[in-house]
Amino acid sequence: MASSSSSSNHQNPEVRKDIISNRWIIFSPARSKRPSDFKSKSPIPSNPNPNQPCPFCIGHEHECAPEIFRVPPDGPDWSLRVIQNLYPALSRDLRFGSNHANRSGSVLDGFGFHDVVIETPVHSVQLSDLSPREIGNVFLAHSKRIKQVASNEDIKYVQVFKNHGASAGASMSHSHSQILAVPIIPPNVSTRLESMKSYFDQNGKCCLCESQSENLLINSSTYFVSLVPFAASFPFEMWIVPQYHSAHFHELDDEKAVDLGGLLKLMLQKMSLQLNNPPFNFMIHTSPLHANASELAYTHWFLQIVPQLTGIAGFEMGTGCYINPVFPEDAAKVLREVNVPE
């Protein structure tokens, strides 16, 4: 990644280019209060409807779409379940067909897999309440399911994501994440791969293996580092990046999954304490399933966390450029200094 500006006391607007997304970001601190005063205006309730069972709660499995697998695999008690999405964006029952071209564009049959990972059997427990081992098990469930759908050669890419809170897109308050396997390589993924290849061709190195500027770092663990990206699209956006080169998230092993679980837990706790428990999204940016050997040299997966603090409006939709009121160096400093109680 590119190095950052040296000063954390920014006064004037800047325009920075994100070398991963190939997107220009406008940093306009005059539009914001002090970075440390930034708080969510719509915090998630700390204990949403604790006595109101939902289909994701243990004992209500019959209200859900079919189960794919659970952990542990046998018996009525479970710590997580992977199920089909009751309202899938794509259909696993379609046979993937050919590309139907017409004058308006290309059309593919809507084949794919859309699954839900129920991260806990207890309604009031959130992901950040789980232990590093338990969060690691959630990541291992994502990985296992990716490997299962990868056996279908028509699936090109798998997106793992979590929407937490209604304004972040969650229709259920029970802690869960989603897996959407698609028969295309999405445009954001293609752009990311092209940008990473360009950096590799120019520098002979993977852009995410390059040492990160210290004033963008938040925390690190044995295998991962958390940081605010140099050209963050959103205020207090965070990335968790493997410190080892890896193109595919689903190659995560047990030890690294627990380590990732611990660092994600810490980042979610810091975000909640500092930003008033905001709604958030996280996305795992990985490589296409059937990447060739040359692509593996320059692609590097990472996890992106976006607290929902500002919306996007006409300028962002019209230009593809985002306006961020908080400089990354300032956001990283604030997050570094958050003390999480033991």
Short mmCIF file of C-alpha atoms in Angstrom, two decimals:
data_model
loop_
_atom_site.label_atom_id
_atom_site.label_comp_id
_atom_site.label_asym_id
_atom_site.label_seq_id
_atom_site.Cartn_x
_atom_site.Cartn_y
_atom_site.Cartn_z
CA MET A 1 0.00 0.00 0.00
CA ALA A 2 1.09 3.56 -0.55
CA SER A 3 2.63 5.40 2.37
CA SER A 4 0.56 8.05 4.08
CA SER A 5 1.10 11.70 4.74
CA SER A 6 3.24 12.35 7.78
CA SER A 7 0.98 14.74 9.64
CA SER A 8 -2.12 13.72 11.53
CA ASN A 9 -3.24 17.33 11.98
CA HIS A 10 -4.84 17.79 8.58
CA GLN A 11 -6.52 21.09 7.83
CA ASN A 12 -6.92 21.23 4.06
CA PRO A 13 -8.91 18.81 1.92
CA GLU A 14 -6.98 16.10 0.06
CA VAL A 15 -7.79 13.80 -2.83
CA ARG A 16 -6.20 10.37 -2.52
CA LYS A 17 -6.31 7.38 -4.82
CA ASP A 18 -6.96 3.92 -3.43
CA ILE A 19 -4.56 1.67 -5.31
CA ILE A 20 -6.71 -1.39 -4.50
CA SER A 21 -10.12 -0.17 -5.70
CA ASN A 22 -8.64 2.33 -8.21
CA ARG A 23 -11.07 4.88 -6.73
CA TRP A 24 -10.41 8.52 -5.83
CA ILE A 25 -11.44 9.59 -2.32
CA ILE A 26 -11.96 13.18 -1.17
CA PHE A 27 -10.94 13.86 2.43
CA SER A 28 -12.76 16.93 3.68
CA PRO A 29 -12.25 17.40 7.43
CA ALA A 30 -14.02 20.76 7.42
CA ARG A 31 -17.29 18.84 6.97
CA SER A 32 -16.75 17.00 10.25
CA LYS A 33 -16.44 17.56 13.97
CA ARG A 34 -13.29 16.31 15.67
CA PRO A 35 -12.56 12.67 14.77
CA SER A 36 -12.82 11.63 18.42
CA ASP A 37 -16.35 13.07 18.58
CA PHE A 38 -17.65 10.95 15.71
CA LYS A 39 -20.50 8.74 16.97
CA SER A 40 -23.27 6.67 15.44
CA LYS A 41 -26.64 8.43 15.40
CA SER A 42 -28.47 5.09 15.26
CA PRO A 43 -26.67 2.70 17.64
CA ILE A 44 -27.64 -0.96 17.78
CA PRO A 45 -29.50 -1.83 21.01
CA SER A 46 -27.12 -3.74 23.28
CA ASN A 47 -29.66 -6.51 23.88
CA PRO A 48 -32.23 -6.51 21.04
CA ASN A 49 -35.48 -8.30 21.94
CA PRO A 50 -33.77 -10.84 24.23
CA ASN A 51 -37.00 -12.67 25.06
CA GLN A 52 -38.37 -12.78 21.53
CA PRO A 53 -37.38 -16.04 19.83
CA CYS A 54 -36.77 -15.98 16.10
CA PRO A 55 -36.27 -18.67 13.46
CA PHE A 56 -32.49 -18.51 14.02
CA CYS A 57 -32.80 -19.33 17.74
CA ILE A 58 -32.09 -22.84 18.98
CA GLY A 59 -35.30 -24.88 19.11
CA HIS A 60 -36.76 -23.06 16.09
CA GLU A 61 -34.78 -24.87 13.41
CA HIS A 62 -37.99 -26.10 11.78
CA GLU A 63 -38.86 -22.49 10.87
CA CYS A 64 -35.72 -22.10 8.76
CA ALA A 65 -34.75 -23.08 5.24
CA PRO A 66 -32.91 -26.42 4.93
CA GLU A 67 -29.71 -26.90 6.91
CA ILE A 68 -26.43 -27.51 5.06
CA PHE A 69 -24.32 -28.35 8.11
CA ARG A 70 -23.95 -27.51 11.78
CA VAL A 71 -21.14 -27.36 14.34
CA PRO A 72 -20.85 -29.74 16.11
CA PRO A 73 -22.30 -32.01 13.42
CA ASP A 74 -24.44 -34.30 15.60
CA GLY A 75 -27.10 -33.83 18.24
CA PRO A 76 -29.66 -31.14 19.01
CA ASP A 77 -27.18 -28.71 20.56
CA TRP A 78 -25.18 -26.59 18.15
CA SER A 79 -22.88 -23.57 18.28
CA LEU A 80 -23.46 -22.48 14.66
CA ARG A 81 -25.48 -23.57 11.67
CA VAL A 82 -25.14 -23.01 7.94
CA ILE A 83 -28.50 -22.98 6.19
CA GLN A 84 -29.95 -22.05 2.83
CA ASN A 85 -31.28 -18.50 2.63
CA LEU A 86 -35.07 -18.57 2.72
CA TYR A 87 -35.14 -15.65 0.26
CA PRO A 88 -32.12 -16.27 -1.97
CA ALA A 89 -30.84 -13.73 -4.46
CA LEU A 90 -29.92 -16.60 -6.81
CA SER A 91 -31.35 -20.09 -7.24
CA ARG A 92 -29.38 -23.26 -6.59
CA ASP A 93 -32.12 -25.20 -8.40
CA LEU A 94 -31.48 -23.64 -11.80
CA ARG A 95 -29.09 -25.26 -14.22
CA PHE A 96 -26.52 -22.72 -15.27
CA GLY A 97 -27.09 -21.94 -18.94
CA SER A 98 -25.46 -19.98 -21.65
CA ASN A 99 -25.07 -16.25 -21.99
CA HIS A 100 -28.12 -14.79 -23.72
CA ALA A 101 -27.11 -11.63 -25.53
CA ASN A 102 -29.57 -9.00 -26.62
CA ARG A 103 -29.33 -5.37 -27.65
CA SER A 104 -29.67 -4.18 -24.04
CA GLY A 105 -26.84 -6.33 -22.65
CA SER A 106 -25.96 -9.85 -21.58
CA VAL A 107 -28.28 -12.13 -19.61
CA LEU A 108 -27.29 -15.17 -17.58
CA ASP A 109 -29.57 -17.63 -15.82
CA GLY A 110 -29.75 -16.68 -12.13
CA PHE A 111 -27.88 -19.71 -10.84
CA GLY A 112 -25.90 -19.53 -7.61
CA PHE A 113 -25.88 -20.32 -3.91
CA HIS A 114 -27.07 -17.97 -1.17
CA ASP A 115 -26.52 -19.27 2.35
CA VAL A 116 -26.75 -17.96 5.91
CA VAL A 117 -24.33 -18.68 8.75
CA ILE A 118 -26.15 -18.49 12.10
CA GLU A 119 -23.24 -17.53 14.32
CA THR A 120 -24.76 -18.37 17.72
CA PRO A 121 -27.82 -20.25 18.99
CA VAL A 122 -28.64 -17.45 21.48
CA HIS A 123 -30.58 -14.43 20.23
CA SER A 124 -28.99 -11.86 22.54
CA VAL A 125 -25.37 -12.86 21.79
CA GLN A 126 -23.55 -10.80 19.17
CA LEU A 127 -20.43 -11.75 17.22
CA SER A 128 -18.22 -9.55 19.41
CA ASP A 129 -19.49 -11.41 22.50
CA LEU A 130 -18.03 -14.68 21.24
CA SER A 131 -14.55 -15.92 22.12
CA PRO A 132 -11.73 -15.85 19.54
CA ARG A 133 -12.16 -19.62 19.21
CA GLU A 134 -15.90 -19.27 18.53
CA ILE A 135 -15.39 -16.45 16.01
CA GLY A 136 -12.68 -18.60 14.43
CA ASN A 137 -15.24 -21.38 14.04
CA VAL A 138 -17.49 -18.95 12.15
CA PHE A 139 -14.63 -18.23 9.73
CA LEU A 140 -13.94 -21.95 9.36
CA ALA A 141 -17.63 -22.49 8.53
CA HIS A 142 -17.35 -19.82 5.81
CA SER A 143 -14.23 -21.58 4.51
CA LYS A 144 -15.83 -25.02 4.54
CA ARG A 145 -18.87 -23.80 2.62
CA ILE A 146 -16.70 -22.01 0.03
CA LYS A 147 -14.82 -25.26 -0.57
CA GLN A 148 -18.12 -27.08 -1.03
CA VAL A 149 -19.50 -24.68 -3.65
CA ALA A 150 -16.10 -24.46 -5.36
CA SER A 151 -16.69 -27.99 -6.64
CA ASN A 152 -19.25 -26.47 -9.03
CA GLU A 153 -17.22 -25.16 -11.95
CA ASP A 154 -19.92 -22.62 -12.86
CA ILE A 155 -19.34 -20.71 -9.61
CA LYS A 156 -16.67 -18.08 -10.22
CA TYR A 157 -16.63 -16.03 -7.02
CA VAL A 158 -17.88 -16.31 -3.43
CA GLN A 159 -18.66 -13.24 -1.33
CA VAL A 160 -18.76 -13.60 2.45
CA PHE A 161 -20.36 -10.64 4.21
CA LYS A 162 -22.09 -9.57 7.40
CA ASN A 163 -24.76 -6.89 7.76
CA HIS A 164 -25.20 -5.86 11.39
CA GLY A 165 -28.12 -3.57 12.13
CA ALA A 166 -31.13 -2.60 10.05
CA SER A 167 -29.47 0.43 8.47
CA ALA A 168 -26.58 -1.85 7.42
CA GLY A 169 -29.02 -4.13 5.60
CA ALA A 170 -29.78 -6.78 8.24
CA SER A 171 -33.35 -8.06 8.18
CA MET A 172 -32.78 -10.25 11.28
CA SER A 173 -31.25 -9.03 14.54
CA HIS A 174 -29.99 -12.54 15.46
CA SER A 175 -26.25 -12.60 14.73
CA HIS A 176 -25.56 -14.05 11.31
CA SER A 177 -23.46 -13.63 8.18
CA GLN A 178 -24.08 -14.59 4.57
CA ILE A 179 -22.34 -16.39 1.72
CA LEU A 180 -23.30 -15.59 -1.87
CA ALA A 181 -21.71 -17.69 -4.60
CA VAL A 182 -22.10 -16.20 -8.08
CA PRO A 183 -21.50 -17.37 -11.68
CA ILE A 184 -19.58 -14.20 -12.58
CA ILE A 185 -16.55 -12.26 -11.40
CA PRO A 186 -18.11 -9.02 -10.07
CA PRO A 187 -16.78 -5.71 -11.44
CA ASN A 188 -15.32 -4.54 -8.10
CA VAL A 189 -13.39 -7.80 -7.91
CA SER A 190 -12.08 -7.43 -11.47
CA THR A 191 -10.96 -3.87 -10.73
CA ARG A 192 -9.22 -4.98 -7.52
CA LEU A 193 -7.38 -7.77 -9.34
CA GLU A 194 -6.31 -5.45 -12.15
CA SER A 195 -5.04 -2.87 -9.65
CA MET A 196 -3.10 -5.49 -7.69
CA LYS A 197 -1.61 -6.84 -10.91
CA SER A 198 -0.57 -3.37 -12.02
CA TYR A 199 1.20 -2.75 -8.69
CA PHE A 200 2.90 -6.15 -8.89
CA ASP A 201 4.04 -5.56 -12.48
CA GLN A 202 5.52 -2.17 -11.53
CA ASN A 203 7.08 -3.12 -8.19
CA GLY A 204 7.59 -6.86 -8.26
CA LYS A 205 5.73 -7.19 -4.95
CA CYS A 206 2.21 -7.77 -3.68
CA CYS A 207 0.79 -4.41 -2.58
CA LEU A 208 -0.62 -5.81 0.66
CA CYS A 209 2.63 -7.60 1.55
CA GLU A 210 4.39 -4.23 1.58
CA SER A 211 5.05 -2.85 5.06
CA GLN A 212 2.26 -0.56 6.21
CA SER A 213 2.76 3.02 7.36
CA GLU A 214 2.82 3.00 11.16
CA ASN A 215 0.40 5.89 11.54
CA LEU A 216 -2.26 3.84 9.76
CA LEU A 217 -1.88 0.77 11.98
CA ILE A 218 -4.32 -0.04 14.78
CA ASN A 219 -3.30 -3.42 16.20
CA SER A 220 -1.60 -6.63 15.18
CA SER A 221 -1.73 -10.29 16.11
CA THR A 222 0.49 -13.24 15.29
CA TYR A 223 -0.76 -13.58 11.72
CA PHE A 224 -2.79 -10.42 10.99
CA VAL A 225 -2.64 -6.64 11.15
CA SER A 226 -5.53 -4.20 11.48
CA LEU A 227 -5.29 -0.77 9.88
CA VAL A 228 -7.17 2.11 8.37
CA PRO A 229 -6.44 2.14 4.61
CA PHE A 230 -4.54 5.09 3.13
CA ALA A 231 -7.53 6.10 1.02
CA ALA A 232 -10.41 4.84 3.15
CA SER A 233 -13.76 5.28 1.43
CA PHE A 234 -15.64 5.63 4.72
CA PRO A 235 -14.93 7.21 8.12
CA PHE A 236 -13.31 4.71 10.51
CA GLU A 237 -13.20 2.01 7.84
CA MET A 238 -10.85 -0.78 8.94
CA TRP A 239 -9.07 -3.62 7.18
CA ILE A 240 -7.70 -6.81 8.70
CA VAL A 241 -4.92 -8.09 6.45
CA PRO A 242 -2.92 -11.33 6.68
CA GLN A 243 0.74 -10.63 7.39
CA TYR A 244 1.55 -13.67 5.24
CA HIS A 245 0.83 -13.80 1.50
CA SER A 246 -2.44 -15.57 0.76
CA ALA A 247 -4.75 -15.18 -2.22
CA HIS A 248 -7.72 -17.18 -0.93
CA PHE A 249 -9.54 -16.69 2.35
CA HIS A 250 -10.79 -20.29 2.29
CA GLU A 251 -7.22 -21.57 2.76
CA LEU A 252 -7.42 -20.31 6.36
CA ASP A 253 -6.34 -23.02 8.83
CA ASP A 254 -7.52 -23.58 12.38
CA GLU A 255 -4.73 -21.66 14.13
CA LYS A 256 -5.02 -18.63 11.86
CA ALA A 257 -8.83 -18.67 12.13
CA VAL A 258 -8.64 -18.32 15.92
CA ASP A 259 -6.02 -15.58 15.59
CA LEU A 260 -8.25 -13.73 13.11
CA GLY A 261 -11.19 -14.21 15.46
CA GLY A 262 -9.31 -12.53 18.27
CA LEU A 263 -8.30 -9.51 16.20
CA LEU A 264 -11.79 -9.09 14.71
CA LYS A 265 -13.29 -9.26 18.21
CA LEU A 266 -10.91 -6.51 19.36
CA MET A 267 -11.74 -4.29 16.35
CA LEU A 268 -15.49 -4.73 16.86
CA GLN A 269 -15.12 -3.88 20.55
CA LYS A 270 -13.07 -0.77 19.78
CA MET A 271 -15.56 0.31 17.12
CA SER A 272 -18.49 -0.18 19.49
CA LEU A 273 -16.88 1.73 22.36
CA GLN A 274 -15.60 4.63 20.27
CA LEU A 275 -18.44 5.03 17.78
CA ASN A 276 -21.47 4.28 19.97
CA ASN A 277 -22.13 0.71 18.79
CA PRO A 278 -22.84 1.58 15.15
CA PRO A 279 -24.46 -0.63 12.54
CA PHE A 280 -21.71 -2.08 10.35
CA ASN A 281 -20.88 -4.28 7.41
CA PHE A 282 -17.92 -6.53 6.94
CA MET A 283 -16.86 -8.07 3.67
CA ILE A 284 -14.14 -10.61 2.90
CA HIS A 285 -12.34 -9.67 -0.30
CA THR A 286 -10.78 -12.82 -1.72
CA SER A 287 -9.70 -14.12 -5.12
CA PRO A 288 -11.87 -15.83 -7.75
CA LEU A 289 -12.19 -19.54 -7.09
CA HIS A 290 -10.38 -20.71 -10.19
CA ALA A 291 -7.52 -18.20 -10.22
CA ASN A 292 -4.43 -19.26 -12.15
CA ALA A 293 -0.93 -19.49 -10.70
CA SER A 294 0.17 -16.07 -11.94
CA GLU A 295 -2.85 -14.39 -10.28
CA LEU A 296 -2.00 -16.03 -6.96
CA ALA A 297 1.32 -14.15 -6.85
CA TYR A 298 -0.25 -10.70 -6.70
CA THR A 299 -3.69 -11.20 -5.11
CA HIS A 300 -4.05 -10.98 -1.33
CA TRP A 301 -7.29 -11.38 0.61
CA PHE A 302 -8.41 -9.06 3.39
CA LEU A 303 -11.42 -8.32 5.57
CA GLN A 304 -13.03 -4.87 5.37
CA ILE A 305 -15.13 -3.42 8.21
CA VAL A 306 -17.33 -0.40 7.48
CA PRO A 307 -19.23 1.26 10.34
CA GLN A 308 -22.37 2.94 9.08
CA LEU A 309 -21.74 6.55 10.09
CA THR A 310 -22.44 8.47 6.88
CA GLY A 311 -24.57 7.76 3.86
CA ILE A 312 -23.75 7.98 0.19
CA ALA A 313 -25.64 10.51 -1.89
CA GLY A 314 -25.80 11.96 -5.38
CA PHE A 315 -22.13 12.91 -5.72
CA GLU A 316 -20.93 9.44 -4.73
CA MET A 317 -23.48 7.71 -6.95
CA GLY A 318 -22.73 9.98 -9.87
CA THR A 319 -18.94 9.90 -9.73
CA GLY A 320 -17.89 6.73 -7.91
CA CYS A 321 -15.78 9.01 -5.68
CA TYR A 322 -16.47 9.09 -1.96
CA ILE A 323 -16.19 12.00 0.47
CA ASN A 324 -14.67 10.98 3.80
CA PRO A 325 -14.75 13.58 6.61
CA VAL A 326 -12.08 11.81 8.70
CA PHE A 327 -8.46 11.42 7.61
CA PRO A 328 -7.25 7.80 7.91
CA GLU A 329 -4.31 8.77 10.15
CA ASP A 330 -6.70 10.47 12.57
CA ALA A 331 -9.11 7.53 12.58
CA ALA A 332 -6.25 5.07 13.22
CA LYS A 333 -4.92 7.16 16.10
CA VAL A 334 -8.35 7.35 17.74
CA LEU A 335 -8.88 3.58 17.38
CA ARG A 336 -5.37 2.75 18.62
CA GLU A 337 -6.08 4.69 21.81
CA VAL A 338 -9.39 2.97 22.64
CA ASN A 339 -8.88 0.84 25.74
CA VAL A 340 -11.01 -2.30 25.74
CA PRO A 341 -11.78 -3.59 29.25
CA GLU A 342 -10.44 -7.05 29.98
#
